[in-house]
Amino acid sequence: MNFVVLTIFPEMFDPFWSHGIIRKAIEEQKIFTSAINIRDYAADRHQVTDDRPYGGGSGMVMKPEPLAGAIRAASRTAPEAKTVLLTPQGRAFDQRMARALASLDGLILVCGRYEGVDERVCYDLIDYEISTGDYVLTGGELAAMIIIDAVTRLIPGTLGGEQAAEKDSFVNGLLEHAHYTRPPNFEDHEVPEVLRSGHHQEIDRWRLESSLMRTLLKRSDLLQQKDLDQQEVEILKNWHQEIEKILEINAKRHRG
Ligand code: ADE
């Protein structure tokens, strides 16, 4: 996968390329990365990339010519790549989109700055607009890093043998189960016994229950959307019965 970032701050990406899984993926040529300075495509002596908005108002707008020049140059070096504009007005980035992007050969990630980019850049030069969330960043650079990070770890071979993207949160529509490591007792909190039992079937069952419980408590919207299998339905019904029992006992107590 080829990532080409277009930005007025290419140095922001230096530390990003040089750590952890991203660094390893570059070293092992699972991904190819470059950050192109949009300023290099500005025609004037001062390499200006912004200008005042037509119609007035505060803030500056990213000029179209340097951006178009940078996008065209990037497309020539990565003709297979899709071009993405990072903008809070884009489609919301999620794990499903990360999976879809991971199947592409290349991405040209256009990082806007200032109040936004001249709209005409989007007419012919942008394939997708993506937002990483409902908040406004000072530029698209952090959003580009989020996308590169989430997509890279889905490319086969980028995670170590032990780390598996198949078990991630969201993959099966649930949040991931709780994790524990040594010591067995930390500040009076024990690791659940079953995880130390070596009984794989029971461990799988415990993990599914943990997954379901965490999703119910933290993201019930995901459970509402999910196509539950038989075992998941059975677990939820058991909890439902338990809760009904507790409520009945409580009601009786209050009736006296
Ligand atoms: N640029 C500014 N805010 C953004 C966001 N939320 N997502 C993507 N790009 C952005």
PDB file of C-alpha atoms and ligand atoms in Angstrom:
ATOM      1  CA  MET A   1       0.000   0.000   0.000  1.00  0.00           C
ATOM      2  CA  ASN A   2       1.304   3.396  -1.023  1.00  0.00           C
ATOM      3  CA  PHE A   3       0.447   6.409   1.179  1.00  0.00           C
ATOM      4  CA  VAL A   4       1.231   9.851  -0.211  1.00  0.00           C
ATOM      5  CA  VAL A   5       0.400  12.756   2.106  1.00  0.00           C
ATOM      6  CA  LEU A   6       0.009  16.291   0.767  1.00  0.00           C
ATOM      7  CA  THR A   7       0.560  18.858   3.499  1.00  0.00           C
ATOM      8  CA  ILE A   8       2.176  22.201   4.259  1.00  0.00           C
ATOM      9  CA  PHE A   9       3.787  20.532   7.302  1.00  0.00           C
ATOM     10  CA  PRO A  10       5.539  17.399   6.007  1.00  0.00           C
ATOM     11  CA  GLU A  11       7.861  17.332   9.059  1.00  0.00           C
ATOM     12  CA  MET A  12       4.859  16.475  11.242  1.00  0.00           C
ATOM     13  CA  PHE A  13       5.023  13.003   9.707  1.00  0.00           C
ATOM     14  CA  ASP A  14       8.711  12.299  10.494  1.00  0.00           C
ATOM     15  CA  PRO A  15       8.068  11.010  14.036  1.00  0.00           C
ATOM     16  CA  PHE A  16       4.957   9.203  12.849  1.00  0.00           C
ATOM     17  CA  TRP A  17       6.877   7.202  10.239  1.00  0.00           C
ATOM     18  CA  SER A  18       9.613   6.298  12.738  1.00  0.00           C
ATOM     19  CA  HIS A  19       7.823   4.392  15.485  1.00  0.00           C
ATOM     20  CA  GLY A  20       6.209   1.053  16.187  1.00  0.00           C
ATOM     21  CA  ILE A  21       4.107  -0.887  13.708  1.00  0.00           C
ATOM     22  CA  ILE A  22       4.227   1.916  11.104  1.00  0.00           C
ATOM     23  CA  ARG A  23       8.018   1.976  11.137  1.00  0.00           C
ATOM     24  CA  LYS A  24       8.180  -1.821  10.867  1.00  0.00           C
ATOM     25  CA  ALA A  25       5.665  -1.848   8.003  1.00  0.00           C
ATOM     26  CA  ILE A  26       7.825   0.684   6.126  1.00  0.00           C
ATOM     27  CA  GLU A  27      11.017  -1.276   6.802  1.00  0.00           C
ATOM     28  CA  GLU A  28       9.395  -4.484   5.594  1.00  0.00           C
ATOM     29  CA  GLN A  29       7.962  -2.685   2.550  1.00  0.00           C
ATOM     30  CA  LYS A  30       4.382  -3.532   3.471  1.00  0.00           C
ATOM     31  CA  ILE A  31       3.658   0.179   3.062  1.00  0.00           C
ATOM     32  CA  PHE A  32       5.405   2.960   1.131  1.00  0.00           C
ATOM     33  CA  THR A  33       5.084   6.456   2.538  1.00  0.00           C
ATOM     34  CA  SER A  34       5.919   9.992   1.493  1.00  0.00           C
ATOM     35  CA  ALA A  35       4.895  13.477   2.557  1.00  0.00           C
ATOM     36  CA  ILE A  36       4.874  16.097  -0.187  1.00  0.00           C
ATOM     37  CA  ASN A  37       4.997  19.789   0.656  1.00  0.00           C
ATOM     38  CA  ILE A  38       2.105  21.598  -1.052  1.00  0.00           C
ATOM     39  CA  ARG A  39       4.217  24.777  -0.919  1.00  0.00           C
ATOM     40  CA  ASP A  40       6.552  23.254  -3.493  1.00  0.00           C
ATOM     41  CA  TYR A  41       3.693  23.593  -5.986  1.00  0.00           C
ATOM     42  CA  ALA A  42       3.009  27.277  -5.279  1.00  0.00           C
ATOM     43  CA  ALA A  43       3.964  29.401  -8.259  1.00  0.00           C
ATOM     44  CA  ASP A  44       5.010  32.623  -6.522  1.00  0.00           C
ATOM     45  CA  ARG A  45       8.326  33.468  -4.913  1.00  0.00           C
ATOM     46  CA  HIS A  46       6.903  33.357  -1.371  1.00  0.00           C
ATOM     47  CA  GLN A  47       5.231  29.998  -1.951  1.00  0.00           C
ATOM     48  CA  VAL A  48       1.877  31.238  -0.677  1.00  0.00           C
ATOM     49  CA  THR A  49      -0.772  28.496  -0.250  1.00  0.00           C
ATOM     50  CA  ASP A  50      -3.666  30.526   1.216  1.00  0.00           C
ATOM     51  CA  ASP A  51      -5.716  33.589   0.314  1.00  0.00           C
ATOM     52  CA  ARG A  52      -8.707  35.615   1.534  1.00  0.00           C
ATOM     53  CA  PRO A  53     -12.176  34.175   0.926  1.00  0.00           C
ATOM     54  CA  TYR A  54     -14.339  35.584  -1.875  1.00  0.00           C
ATOM     55  CA  GLY A  55     -17.413  37.117  -0.284  1.00  0.00           C
ATOM     56  CA  GLY A  56     -15.441  38.246   2.752  1.00  0.00           C
ATOM     57  CA  GLY A  57     -15.395  36.832   6.234  1.00  0.00           C
ATOM     58  CA  SER A  58     -12.725  35.675   8.617  1.00  0.00           C
ATOM     59  CA  GLY A  59     -10.114  33.019   8.010  1.00  0.00           C
ATOM     60  CA  MET A  60      -8.147  32.058   4.969  1.00  0.00           C
ATOM     61  CA  VAL A  61      -8.818  29.547   2.197  1.00  0.00           C
ATOM     62  CA  MET A  62      -6.322  27.128   0.684  1.00  0.00           C
ATOM     63  CA  LYS A  63      -5.567  28.238  -2.866  1.00  0.00           C
ATOM     64  CA  PRO A  64      -6.513  25.768  -5.594  1.00  0.00           C
ATOM     65  CA  GLU A  65      -3.432  25.933  -7.860  1.00  0.00           C
ATOM     66  CA  PRO A  66      -0.758  24.595  -5.446  1.00  0.00           C
ATOM     67  CA  LEU A  67      -3.126  21.866  -4.232  1.00  0.00           C
ATOM     68  CA  ALA A  68      -4.062  20.828  -7.764  1.00  0.00           C
ATOM     69  CA  GLY A  69      -0.383  20.787  -8.754  1.00  0.00           C
ATOM     70  CA  ALA A  70       0.522  18.642  -5.753  1.00  0.00           C
ATOM     71  CA  ILE A  71      -2.366  16.216  -6.333  1.00  0.00           C
ATOM     72  CA  ARG A  72      -1.498  15.828 -10.032  1.00  0.00           C
ATOM     73  CA  ALA A  73       2.183  15.244  -9.239  1.00  0.00           C
ATOM     74  CA  ALA A  74       1.252  12.640  -6.594  1.00  0.00           C
ATOM     75  CA  SER A  75      -1.150  10.928  -9.009  1.00  0.00           C
ATOM     76  CA  ARG A  76       1.604  10.656 -11.587  1.00  0.00           C
ATOM     77  CA  THR A  77       3.871   8.840  -9.104  1.00  0.00           C
ATOM     78  CA  ALA A  78       0.976   6.737  -7.720  1.00  0.00           C
ATOM     79  CA  PRO A  79      -1.507   6.343 -10.608  1.00  0.00           C
ATOM     80  CA  GLU A  80      -3.305   3.487  -8.818  1.00  0.00           C
ATOM     81  CA  ALA A  81      -4.044   5.614  -5.739  1.00  0.00           C
ATOM     82  CA  LYS A  82      -7.399   7.102  -4.727  1.00  0.00           C
ATOM     83  CA  THR A  83      -7.356  10.726  -3.583  1.00  0.00           C
ATOM     84  CA  VAL A  84      -8.873  11.560  -0.195  1.00  0.00           C
ATOM     85  CA  LEU A  85      -9.543  15.010   1.232  1.00  0.00           C
ATOM     86  CA  LEU A  86      -9.516  15.106   5.037  1.00  0.00           C
ATOM     87  CA  THR A  87     -12.321  17.373   6.144  1.00  0.00           C
ATOM     88  CA  PRO A  88     -14.842  17.482   9.009  1.00  0.00           C
ATOM     89  CA  GLN A  89     -17.527  17.481   6.288  1.00  0.00           C
ATOM     90  CA  GLY A  90     -16.443  14.077   4.960  1.00  0.00           C
ATOM     91  CA  ARG A  91     -17.906  10.616   5.522  1.00  0.00           C
ATOM     92  CA  ALA A  92     -17.284   9.360   9.049  1.00  0.00           C
ATOM     93  CA  PHE A  93     -14.228   7.114   9.257  1.00  0.00           C
ATOM     94  CA  ASP A  94     -14.804   3.785  11.001  1.00  0.00           C
ATOM     95  CA  GLN A  95     -13.385   0.254  11.081  1.00  0.00           C
ATOM     96  CA  ARG A  96     -15.459  -0.811   8.085  1.00  0.00           C
ATOM     97  CA  MET A  97     -14.040   2.071   6.035  1.00  0.00           C
ATOM     98  CA  ALA A  98     -10.532   1.193   7.265  1.00  0.00           C
ATOM     99  CA  ARG A  99     -11.041  -2.341   5.906  1.00  0.00           C
ATOM    100  CA  ALA A 100     -12.269  -1.015   2.565  1.00  0.00           C
ATOM    101  CA  LEU A 101      -9.298   1.366   2.267  1.00  0.00           C
ATOM    102  CA  ALA A 102      -6.865  -1.429   3.218  1.00  0.00           C
ATOM    103  CA  SER A 103      -7.869  -3.286   0.059  1.00  0.00           C
ATOM    104  CA  LEU A 104      -6.739  -0.385  -2.162  1.00  0.00           C
ATOM    105  CA  ASP A 105      -3.253  -0.102  -3.672  1.00  0.00           C
ATOM    106  CA  GLY A 106      -2.659   3.504  -2.723  1.00  0.00           C
ATOM    107  CA  LEU A 107      -4.053   6.608  -1.029  1.00  0.00           C
ATOM    108  CA  ILE A 108      -3.202  10.244  -1.650  1.00  0.00           C
ATOM    109  CA  LEU A 109      -4.227  12.030   1.547  1.00  0.00           C
ATOM    110  CA  VAL A 110      -4.834  15.752   1.110  1.00  0.00           C
ATOM    111  CA  CYS A 111      -4.504  17.681   4.368  1.00  0.00           C
ATOM    112  CA  GLY A 112      -6.429  20.932   4.386  1.00  0.00           C
ATOM    113  CA  ARG A 113      -5.423  23.835   6.635  1.00  0.00           C
ATOM    114  CA  TYR A 114      -6.970  27.234   7.379  1.00  0.00           C
ATOM    115  CA  GLU A 115     -10.762  27.494   7.047  1.00  0.00           C
ATOM    116  CA  GLY A 116     -10.847  24.974   4.219  1.00  0.00           C
ATOM    117  CA  VAL A 117      -9.794  24.354   0.633  1.00  0.00           C
ATOM    118  CA  ASP A 118     -11.097  26.124  -2.468  1.00  0.00           C
ATOM    119  CA  GLU A 119     -14.182  24.136  -3.451  1.00  0.00           C
ATOM    120  CA  ARG A 120     -13.063  23.783  -7.079  1.00  0.00           C
ATOM    121  CA  VAL A 121     -10.287  21.397  -6.028  1.00  0.00           C
ATOM    122  CA  CYS A 122     -12.998  18.887  -5.115  1.00  0.00           C
ATOM    123  CA  TYR A 123     -14.719  18.984  -8.512  1.00  0.00           C
ATOM    124  CA  ASP A 124     -12.313  16.723 -10.411  1.00  0.00           C
ATOM    125  CA  LEU A 125      -9.382  15.903  -8.172  1.00  0.00           C
ATOM    126  CA  ILE A 126     -10.882  14.297  -5.050  1.00  0.00           C
ATOM    127  CA  ASP A 127     -12.335  10.754  -4.953  1.00  0.00           C
ATOM    128  CA  TYR A 128     -13.482  10.688  -1.316  1.00  0.00           C
ATOM    129  CA  GLU A 129     -13.933  13.152   1.526  1.00  0.00           C
ATOM    130  CA  ILE A 130     -13.320  11.615   4.954  1.00  0.00           C
ATOM    131  CA  SER A 131     -13.799  12.940   8.492  1.00  0.00           C
ATOM    132  CA  THR A 132     -12.290  11.234  11.522  1.00  0.00           C
ATOM    133  CA  GLY A 133     -15.029  12.574  13.806  1.00  0.00           C
ATOM    134  CA  ASP A 134     -17.375  15.393  14.653  1.00  0.00           C
ATOM    135  CA  TYR A 135     -14.793  17.908  15.822  1.00  0.00           C
ATOM    136  CA  VAL A 136     -12.643  20.424  13.983  1.00  0.00           C
ATOM    137  CA  LEU A 137      -8.871  19.993  13.874  1.00  0.00           C
ATOM    138  CA  THR A 138      -6.472  22.755  12.871  1.00  0.00           C
ATOM    139  CA  GLY A 139      -5.585  20.695   9.812  1.00  0.00           C
ATOM    140  CA  GLY A 140      -6.005  17.293   8.211  1.00  0.00           C
ATOM    141  CA  GLU A 141      -2.576  15.980   9.255  1.00  0.00           C
ATOM    142  CA  LEU A 142      -3.676  14.218  12.455  1.00  0.00           C
ATOM    143  CA  ALA A 143      -6.693  12.796  10.616  1.00  0.00           C
ATOM    144  CA  ALA A 144      -4.368  11.473   7.882  1.00  0.00           C
ATOM    145  CA  MET A 145      -2.221   9.801  10.547  1.00  0.00           C
ATOM    146  CA  ILE A 146      -5.288   8.191  12.105  1.00  0.00           C
ATOM    147  CA  ILE A 147      -6.296   6.749   8.752  1.00  0.00           C
ATOM    148  CA  ILE A 148      -2.781   5.556   7.865  1.00  0.00           C
ATOM    149  CA  ASP A 149      -2.461   3.946  11.308  1.00  0.00           C
ATOM    150  CA  ALA A 150      -5.830   2.165  11.267  1.00  0.00           C
ATOM    151  CA  VAL A 151      -5.390   0.991   7.653  1.00  0.00           C
ATOM    152  CA  THR A 152      -1.774  -0.168   8.019  1.00  0.00           C
ATOM    153  CA  ARG A 153      -2.522  -2.541  10.892  1.00  0.00           C
ATOM    154  CA  LEU A 154      -5.105  -4.280   8.678  1.00  0.00           C
ATOM    155  CA  ILE A 155      -2.545  -5.054   5.963  1.00  0.00           C
ATOM    156  CA  PRO A 156      -1.570  -8.723   6.332  1.00  0.00           C
ATOM    157  CA  GLY A 157       1.767  -9.212   8.069  1.00  0.00           C
ATOM    158  CA  THR A 158       1.984  -5.764   9.676  1.00  0.00           C
ATOM    159  CA  LEU A 159       0.957  -6.907  13.157  1.00  0.00           C
ATOM    160  CA  GLY A 160       3.177  -9.362  15.008  1.00  0.00           C
ATOM    161  CA  GLY A 161       2.129 -13.037  14.990  1.00  0.00           C
ATOM    162  CA  GLU A 162       0.438 -12.748  18.373  1.00  0.00           C
ATOM    163  CA  GLN A 163      -1.532  -9.620  17.561  1.00  0.00           C
ATOM    164  CA  ALA A 164      -4.428 -10.420  15.319  1.00  0.00           C
ATOM    165  CA  ALA A 165      -6.626  -7.848  13.628  1.00  0.00           C
ATOM    166  CA  GLU A 166      -9.413 -10.465  13.374  1.00  0.00           C
ATOM    167  CA  LYS A 167     -10.049 -10.177  17.124  1.00  0.00           C
ATOM    168  CA  ASP A 168     -10.210  -6.401  17.192  1.00  0.00           C
ATOM    169  CA  SER A 169     -13.109  -4.449  18.581  1.00  0.00           C
ATOM    170  CA  PHE A 170     -15.777  -3.786  15.916  1.00  0.00           C
ATOM    171  CA  VAL A 171     -14.695  -6.699  13.675  1.00  0.00           C
ATOM    172  CA  ASN A 172     -17.655  -8.861  14.765  1.00  0.00           C
ATOM    173  CA  GLY A 173     -19.806  -5.896  15.733  1.00  0.00           C
ATOM    174  CA  LEU A 174     -18.749  -6.090  19.396  1.00  0.00           C
ATOM    175  CA  LEU A 175     -16.173  -4.352  21.574  1.00  0.00           C
ATOM    176  CA  GLU A 176     -13.262  -6.559  22.515  1.00  0.00           C
ATOM    177  CA  HIS A 177     -13.250  -8.548  25.788  1.00  0.00           C
ATOM    178  CA  ALA A 178     -11.268  -7.443  28.864  1.00  0.00           C
ATOM    179  CA  HIS A 179      -7.547  -8.265  28.957  1.00  0.00           C
ATOM    180  CA  TYR A 180      -5.315  -9.263  31.873  1.00  0.00           C
ATOM    181  CA  THR A 181      -1.641 -10.080  32.276  1.00  0.00           C
ATOM    182  CA  ARG A 182       0.655 -10.808  35.228  1.00  0.00           C
ATOM    183  CA  PRO A 183       0.677 -10.338  38.196  1.00  0.00           C
ATOM    184  CA  PRO A 184      -2.349 -12.508  39.145  1.00  0.00           C
ATOM    185  CA  ASN A 185      -3.186 -10.067  41.950  1.00  0.00           C
ATOM    186  CA  PHE A 186      -2.790  -6.317  41.394  1.00  0.00           C
ATOM    187  CA  GLU A 187      -3.716  -3.998  44.274  1.00  0.00           C
ATOM    188  CA  ASP A 188      -6.226  -6.565  45.589  1.00  0.00           C
ATOM    189  CA  HIS A 189      -7.785  -7.166  42.182  1.00  0.00           C
ATOM    190  CA  GLU A 190      -7.599 -10.792  41.042  1.00  0.00           C
ATOM    191  CA  VAL A 191      -7.429 -11.962  37.456  1.00  0.00           C
ATOM    192  CA  PRO A 192     -10.663 -13.905  36.754  1.00  0.00           C
ATOM    193  CA  GLU A 193     -10.010 -17.545  37.715  1.00  0.00           C
ATOM    194  CA  VAL A 194     -11.279 -19.007  34.455  1.00  0.00           C
ATOM    195  CA  LEU A 195      -8.557 -17.222  32.442  1.00  0.00           C
ATOM    196  CA  ARG A 196      -5.934 -19.097  34.457  1.00  0.00           C
ATOM    197  CA  SER A 197      -7.722 -22.460  34.208  1.00  0.00           C
ATOM    198  CA  GLY A 198      -6.314 -23.461  30.817  1.00  0.00           C
ATOM    199  CA  HIS A 199      -9.840 -24.579  29.825  1.00  0.00           C
ATOM    200  CA  HIS A 200     -10.056 -23.103  26.330  1.00  0.00           C
ATOM    201  CA  GLN A 201     -13.775 -23.591  25.780  1.00  0.00           C
ATOM    202  CA  GLU A 202     -14.598 -21.862  29.058  1.00  0.00           C
ATOM    203  CA  ILE A 203     -12.123 -19.099  28.291  1.00  0.00           C
ATOM    204  CA  ASP A 204     -13.793 -18.517  24.894  1.00  0.00           C
ATOM    205  CA  ARG A 205     -17.205 -18.408  26.585  1.00  0.00           C
ATOM    206  CA  TRP A 206     -15.938 -15.967  29.247  1.00  0.00           C
ATOM    207  CA  ARG A 207     -14.453 -13.735  26.552  1.00  0.00           C
ATOM    208  CA  LEU A 208     -17.672 -13.691  24.556  1.00  0.00           C
ATOM    209  CA  GLU A 209     -19.627 -12.761  27.726  1.00  0.00           C
ATOM    210  CA  SER A 210     -17.077 -10.032  28.504  1.00  0.00           C
ATOM    211  CA  SER A 211     -17.363  -8.734  24.942  1.00  0.00           C
ATOM    212  CA  LEU A 212     -21.163  -8.684  25.068  1.00  0.00           C
ATOM    213  CA  MET A 213     -21.251  -7.064  28.523  1.00  0.00           C
ATOM    214  CA  ARG A 214     -18.796  -4.318  27.562  1.00  0.00           C
ATOM    215  CA  THR A 215     -20.677  -3.609  24.358  1.00  0.00           C
ATOM    216  CA  LEU A 216     -24.010  -3.493  26.208  1.00  0.00           C
ATOM    217  CA  LEU A 217     -22.668  -1.091  28.841  1.00  0.00           C
ATOM    218  CA  LYS A 218     -20.479   1.106  26.644  1.00  0.00           C
ATOM    219  CA  ARG A 219     -21.967   0.925  23.150  1.00  0.00           C
ATOM    220  CA  SER A 220     -25.498  -0.484  23.170  1.00  0.00           C
ATOM    221  CA  ASP A 221     -25.965   1.096  19.718  1.00  0.00           C
ATOM    222  CA  LEU A 222     -23.589  -1.548  18.315  1.00  0.00           C
ATOM    223  CA  LEU A 223     -25.644  -4.356  19.862  1.00  0.00           C
ATOM    224  CA  GLN A 224     -28.832  -2.942  18.376  1.00  0.00           C
ATOM    225  CA  GLN A 225     -27.278  -3.090  14.910  1.00  0.00           C
ATOM    226  CA  LYS A 226     -25.714  -6.525  15.293  1.00  0.00           C
ATOM    227  CA  ASP A 227     -27.003  -9.748  13.812  1.00  0.00           C
ATOM    228  CA  LEU A 228     -26.665 -11.867  16.972  1.00  0.00           C
ATOM    229  CA  ASP A 229     -25.830 -15.584  16.687  1.00  0.00           C
ATOM    230  CA  GLN A 230     -27.462 -18.334  18.757  1.00  0.00           C
ATOM    231  CA  GLN A 231     -24.890 -18.333  21.556  1.00  0.00           C
ATOM    232  CA  GLU A 232     -25.021 -14.541  21.872  1.00  0.00           C
ATOM    233  CA  VAL A 233     -28.828 -14.610  22.067  1.00  0.00           C
ATOM    234  CA  GLU A 234     -28.635 -17.306  24.756  1.00  0.00           C
ATOM    235  CA  ILE A 235     -26.216 -15.246  26.861  1.00  0.00           C
ATOM    236  CA  LEU A 236     -28.363 -12.101  26.597  1.00  0.00           C
ATOM    237  CA  LYS A 237     -31.501 -14.113  27.506  1.00  0.00           C
ATOM    238  CA  ASN A 238     -29.744 -15.527  30.580  1.00  0.00           C
ATOM    239  CA  TRP A 239     -28.839 -12.030  31.731  1.00  0.00           C
ATOM    240  CA  HIS A 240     -32.354 -10.867  31.005  1.00  0.00           C
ATOM    241  CA  GLN A 241     -33.769 -13.640  33.206  1.00  0.00           C
ATOM    242  CA  GLU A 242     -31.299 -12.825  35.987  1.00  0.00           C
ATOM    243  CA  ILE A 243     -32.272  -9.153  35.895  1.00  0.00           C
ATOM    244  CA  GLU A 244     -36.002 -10.000  35.899  1.00  0.00           C
ATOM    245  CA  LYS A 245     -35.452 -12.212  38.944  1.00  0.00           C
ATOM    246  CA  ILE A 246     -33.646  -9.431  40.797  1.00  0.00           C
ATOM    247  CA  LEU A 247     -36.400  -6.936  39.963  1.00  0.00           C
ATOM    248  CA  GLU A 248     -39.136  -9.356  41.073  1.00  0.00           C
ATOM    249  CA  ILE A 249     -37.386 -10.006  44.391  1.00  0.00           C
ATOM    250  CA  ASN A 250     -36.944  -6.286  44.882  1.00  0.00           C
ATOM    251  CA  ALA A 251     -40.607  -5.565  44.041  1.00  0.00           C
ATOM    252  CA  LYS A 252     -41.765  -8.222  46.528  1.00  0.00           C
ATOM    253  CA  ARG A 253     -39.561  -6.718  49.212  1.00  0.00           C
ATOM    254  CA  HIS A 254     -41.119  -3.318  48.634  1.00  0.00           C
ATOM    255  CA  ARG A 255     -44.671  -4.730  48.730  1.00  0.00           C
ATOM    256  CA  GLY A 256     -43.687  -6.100  52.142  1.00  0.00           C
TER     257      GLY A 256
HETATM  258  N1  ADE B   1      -9.711  18.520   9.305  1.00  0.00           N
HETATM  259  C1  ADE B   1     -10.172  19.277  10.318  1.00  0.00           C
HETATM  260  N2  ADE B   1     -10.987  18.568  11.107  1.00  0.00           N
HETATM  261  C2  ADE B   1     -11.051  17.310  10.578  1.00  0.00           C
HETATM  262  C3  ADE B   1     -11.717  16.126  10.949  1.00  0.00           C
HETATM  263  N3  ADE B   1     -12.521  16.053  12.009  1.00  0.00           N
HETATM  264  N4  ADE B   1     -11.558  15.036  10.179  1.00  0.00           N
HETATM  265  C4  ADE B   1     -10.764  15.080   9.097  1.00  0.00           C
HETATM  266  N5  ADE B   1     -10.106  16.172   8.697  1.00  0.00           N
HETATM  267  C5  ADE B   1     -10.226  17.277   9.437  1.00  0.00           C
END
